[in-house]
Structure formats: structure tokens, C-alpha cells
Amino acid sequence: MISAVGSPVDRRDGPAKVAGEARFAAEYPFPGLAHAALVHATVARARITDIRTERAEAVDGVIAVITHRNAPAMKPPPKQQRMTDLSTLFSPTTVNVLNTDEVHWNGQPVAVVVAETLDAAREAAALVEISYAELPATTDFAAEEPNATPQKGNMLLPTNAKKGDAEAALARAAVSVDERYSTPPLHHNAMEPHATTAVWDGDRVTVHDSTQSIQYCRRHLAMRFDVPLANVRVIAPYVGGGFGAKGSIWPGTVLTVLAARATGRPVRLMLTREGVYRTVGGRTPSTQRVALGADADGRLTTLIHTSVSAVGRTGGNDEPIVAASRHLYDVPNILLRQDVVELDQTPPTFMRAPGEAIGTFALETAVDELAAGLGLDPIELRMRNEPAADPVSGARFAHRMLREAYALGAERFGWPARPPRPGAVRDGRWLVGMGVATAYHPAVMLPANVTVRLSADGTVLVRCGFQEMGMGGATAQAQIAADALGVPLEAVRVEYGDSELPNAPQAGGSVQTASVAASLLEACERIRRSALRLARRANGSPLRGRRPEQVVARNGGLYLADRPDTGETYVTLLTRAGRAHVEAAVGSDDGIGAVAGQVRFMTRFIRDSRRFVRAATGAQFCEVRVDADTGEVRVSRWLGVFDIGRVVNPKLVGSQLRGGIVMGIGMALSEGTLVDPRTGRIMNASLGGYHVPAHADIPPIDVHCLDDPDPTMPLGVVGAGEVSITGVAAAVSNAVYNATGRRVRDLPITMDKLL
Ligand code: MOS
């Protein structure tokens, strides 16, 4: 039997999406559906002294203009995040928006208009007049950066480190670099802007939300609206991209539920693109220092990586910017530190490989600079310093294949043809160069609850409340279940995207595939045992008296491992036993059980993470062509070789990895959120002003996975969502240096910086 895991099968959500049948959050029709639009504050910090809604209310079709003066009361968001209470996690801001006259960022929603049509809602929103008493605001990252204070950090993914005396070793090093790098704020720009449709029925509410976590969304809403958890249902089978922006519960979601409660109508809010910039956080800006020292043979003696990033005064997560620097090089002296400043701005949030995406830009550019200083090939420098164990903790690597990734990549990309001297290759007006960088992202799992039902007709139903934002999660889990139970892929149905289903982790942090697989594999194991129990006592069963270890699941049933012809199908076995199905549930239920179960799971995971370091890694290869006259940079070739453990579906994983590389190229060359330092106002809140790569900017992207199972992860799966953006910007900057001899340490690498 051909195994389903490893096959490039088509994604299950593809046909519905292509045919327009897939329903997204803003596409659910309801009788009497009303439309909402937000009014945004135009100052960074203030109290609202007056808010005049008469002109807005006079617009034909307006149902309500809701402000802090007339909004129903909500419980405030949690002040502190606690690992043991999921309703406190993923709450991005402490502002009780529309239950307060306080403004904490430029763009914060200060009113929501509900109308019969979208046009009326938006027209009226523009007519709400607001007076403010402005308060002093801190909005200039560059000015605040020298006043940064130490970041809190988190126990799951430690960042700071001190080993030996890194500064003293730097002063003594034969060859060294010591440079500053900077990255701008960035925004996610998912194809589907955040959207919510909310319908109350008494004190029960159904919410269609464009979210990466139906579970956290449900818990957050139950807490804010003070209703039992069971009264909130969140449905999100399709999400048009998230990249971290939909991992937290932003004001638009809460205000849609509020507006539906206030008006007694089903309400839909689809943020405008500008609305996403104004109300949803993006990636923090950063300034970083990387200093490296080596002996004359290119053996690293010291590594210093420090960063300053921003959080909002009312929230924002601490990004693990220097985290990858703990794990990449065998260095006797290491100093890693992260500091933050608080700004009166939208709380920054997770954005694909939060931390590592920008941290690897600085680190991996510095490594290239050191290689140039040593006159050494940058891959050779990396290989000379490839550690045998984790450099800071001394723990072993669960899996480490960077040598293989670079060796394969160098051959496949034609790396030996790269001239060591910068500016040496010219093709007409184009200067051509190549660069490499290492990709790194930690592997994390979260507890997932799964039920599996095997029916007497031979079909399998997997139920799990994860969600899809385009990764192919349901397809991958169907493949895993098909192999675990030995049934054809077509026999497996996967239900997901509905909070009525067993709780599962968010689609984020590259955790979902492995987390769900861990529970799914256990459930399938229990099903096999249940099925065998039915057979081993049955007269006439060829499996009579057999033990679980003698039996394998294949060909739609159970067969003896050493006599493949002896056994029977699930259909025969269940029918004889008079059973309609066998079922297994893995994980904990809602409530106290969930909290205890989550804590137990995470305690074990954190303990294991101290014993062995788990991560996805890779080698990014980039070729650029730089216009010698204008400084225009075109990426002309790309190869990423990744170690993401076992590949469940090469087609889906290929898309994931290419997508991350595309985002990384955007970050390297064109993306940047422009914030007016005086007012904290985002100045380019549109796809016209914020430049994501278009098709014409992206060359064919070659990706290759080593496909070697990680022995410490379920099925050997590590997770692939985020590693692919890491290292990308450094590979570009290193290629630009190789092409031109110009080193750009400030992203994005725009033309002006090369002239
Ligand atoms: Mo990701 S930044 O965890 O969606």
C-alpha cells in the first residue's frame, strides 16, 4: 500500500476556493444583516472631550452610531497574560475600546457605525466629529531607542544569554565585525482583510471570524461579554491568510459582537485595508548590534547580538529577536540581550517568524561581513563553526542537518561559480551577485484535542478544532490518519474550523501540524486497539487471540505483521461485532480539565526542550542583479534547502516555504510601514503606499526539503510555516554585497541606499 504521508496530494480546500464556494467570514448571509464601519482616532494619546454623531445618524440607512457614551458595557481585556488562562493570551491590548474615553494609539477605533448598507456605514463613519484633549505621547522609536529597558522574555523560548566574556574576547579577536542593523515596522497584508460576522440569539452568539484561533477567540469573547463559554461559537473554516495578524483578538472582532448586541441585528464588519493598519498590530521596528570575532582560521571566538524593539503602551509581545543566535554557532563567548521601548501605538504583534525573521537579518549579514574580513567563503565559515551541541545550553540537537542543507544547496545552486570578490560579475548594466544565509525557527507544540471515529462502512471521521488559513492542515491530517489506520485517503473526512469541535491550538507558531498529529496518532492507535479487541475474541476472526504488536493497519483493516494475507477489513470486523463505529478521544475537555491538561503538556514540553533543542533550519541561496546606474535590485534566482523533519505533503509544504520566501523578499527590498514620528500616524496605510512584492518581482523559487524525520517529534514532523522567511533578508543583502561591494544594514534595501 502506498503511504499517504509524503505524497503531493492536492489540498482538500482547493476546489471550493477555486469555485468560489468557500465561505469566508464576511460572506455569511443572514436575514436583516447590517454592516459596520469603524471611526478611527486621529491622535496618538488623548481623552475624547466631545463626539458629535448627529450628521452620521442622519445618513439614510444608519441604524446606530455606537460610541463610548452609548455602548453596552464589556468586561475589560485582561491586564496580564497568564499561561494557565487561555482567555488572557492573545489579547493584544488592555484598552477596553468603546468603553472608555481614552485614546491610546493613532487609529484606535472610537466609534462604530451600523447601517443597512456598507456604503451608508462608511459614509456616516466619515461624518462623526470628535474633539480631543491631547496628552503627551511617545511615538518616535528612533528617539526612544536609547532609553530601552530589558525585555521580560518568556520561558518557552529563552533569548538572553551570557557565556564567557564576549566583550573582552571581541577586543582580542584577530578578525572582527561590530555593526548596527535596523529594520522598519512591517505589516502583514493578508489577502483577506480581518472580517467578522456576529449574530446574537438571546445570550448566545455565533461569530464567523477571520481568525487564526477559534479557541482563543471564543474564550476572549465569552470573557468580554460575560457569557458562559458554551454560549459562544466561533466558526472559521477558511481564512485568507493571517501570518500572525489574526492570531490575537483585535478590536474589530470585539466591536462587531458589541454592535450586534447593541442593535439586535446580525452585523458584519470587514476592515478596509486602511482599517487593518489602524487597528491591527504589525511587526516591531528594531535596531540591533551584532559583533563577531574570530581567530585567523575563521573559528568564532565571540558573538554579541543585542536588540531594541517596541511594544505598545497597552500591549504587544516581546519578540525573540536574538533567539536564533543562541543556536547557530559554536562560540565560547556569547552575549545576547533584548531591550524594549514602550510607544503609544498599536501594539505590535506576531508576524511570520516573529523575532527570528529580523534577528537573522542582522546575524547572518554580520556572518557574511566576517567571512569577507577573513577572506573566507561564507559557507565555509559557517561549516567551521557548526556546533555539535547547543552552544548556550549544551543540550543536544534533536535534529541538525545544516551541513547537509548547505552541501546540497551549494551544488544545486551553482555556488562554486560565485566570485569571492564583490562587483566582479557584470551582465550589461546589471551587476550580478550571490548570497547565502541560515534559516532557523524553533519547533513548538501545544496541546490538541482530537476525536477519531472509525465507522462500520470503513470511513474515518477526524474532528479537531484547528483552522485553515491556506496551509492545507486538513489535507495533511487526513494523510496522517489514513496511514495510521491503513485506510485510503478518500475514506478520511476531517472536520475543523468550528469551536464546537475539540479544542486545538491556533494556526500559528508553526505548531499546528505536529500538535494535532500528536493527538491524532494516539487516537488512531486507540482505535486500532479497540478494533483488535473486537476481533481477538470473535469466533471466525483470523485475528483471534492476537496481540496489538502482532498486527498492522493496512488495506482498510488489520492484518498480521508477518502474514500480510491474514487479517480482515474494518468493515468485516465491525459488522461482525454489531458495532456502528469505534471512537477514540484524545486530550482534555473544556474547563478545568483543559487548563490542567494544557499545563501538564506544556510543562513536559518545556522540560524536553531543555534536554534537546528542536528546530526547523535551512540554507537560503539568493542571486540578485543590481542595476549599476539606478541601484534597482532584482532577485533573479532563489533556492531554499530546508530541514523541517518529515514532509507530510511536499506540494503543500512547497507552497508554505515559497510564501515565506516571498514575504522575506518583500521585507528585504520594499516593505516598510512609515510612521509619522510626531503623531504616531501610519502614513502608508494601503497597498499603494506599502509595497509588497508583485508576481513580476519574484523569480521561480526552488525549494528542497531534506525530509528526514525528527526523532523527538510526532511522526518526525517539525513544522514549516515560519522557518522559510528567516535568513531571506540576509541572503538578499549578502547577494547585493557580492554584486556591488555595498553593504546595506538598514532594511529595506531600496535604490537610494545603493546610489
Ligand atoms: Mo504566526 S507569526 O505564529 O501566525
PDB file of C-alpha atoms and ligand atoms in Angstrom, residues 188 212 242-247 350-354 441 469 506-510 722, ligand 1:
ATOM      1  CA  HIS A 188       1.092  41.551   7.209  1.00  0.00           C
ATOM      2  CA  GLN A 212      -6.058  32.014  13.402  1.00  0.00           C
ATOM      3  CA  GLY A 242      -3.036  35.610   8.624  1.00  0.00           C
ATOM      4  CA  PHE A 243       0.736  35.423   9.100  1.00  0.00           C
ATOM      5  CA  GLY A 244       0.232  36.224  12.785  1.00  0.00           C
ATOM      6  CA  ALA A 245      -2.075  39.215  12.315  1.00  0.00           C
ATOM      7  CA  LYS A 246      -5.109  37.059  13.051  1.00  0.00           C
ATOM      8  CA  GLY A 247      -3.565  35.257  16.000  1.00  0.00           C
ATOM      9  CA  PHE A 350       3.313  38.236  15.831  1.00  0.00           C
ATOM     10  CA  MET A 351       4.358  38.403  12.190  1.00  0.00           C
ATOM     11  CA  ARG A 352       5.742  35.353  10.455  1.00  0.00           C
ATOM     12  CA  ALA A 353       8.736  34.128  12.451  1.00  0.00           C
ATOM     13  CA  PRO A 354       8.367  36.985  14.939  1.00  0.00           C
ATOM     14  CA  HIS A 441      12.918  28.616  13.694  1.00  0.00           C
ATOM     15  CA  MET A 469      -5.566  29.858   6.623  1.00  0.00           C
ATOM     16  CA  GLN A 506      -4.009  28.254  16.823  1.00  0.00           C
ATOM     17  CA  ALA A 507      -2.738  28.162  13.286  1.00  0.00           C
ATOM     18  CA  GLY A 508       0.448  29.935  14.299  1.00  0.00           C
ATOM     19  CA  GLY A 509       3.944  29.469  15.578  1.00  0.00           C
ATOM     20  CA  SER A 510       4.365  26.614  13.087  1.00  0.00           C
ATOM     21  CA  GLU A 722       7.784  30.228   9.575  1.00  0.00           C
TER      22      GLU A 722
HETATM   23 MO1  MOS B   1       2.486  33.070  13.054  1.00  0.00          MO
HETATM   24  S1  MOS B   1       3.540  34.786  13.223  1.00  0.00           S
HETATM   25  O1  MOS B   1       2.682  32.399  14.603  1.00  0.00           O
HETATM   26  O2  MOS B   1       0.942  33.277  12.565  1.00  0.00           O
END
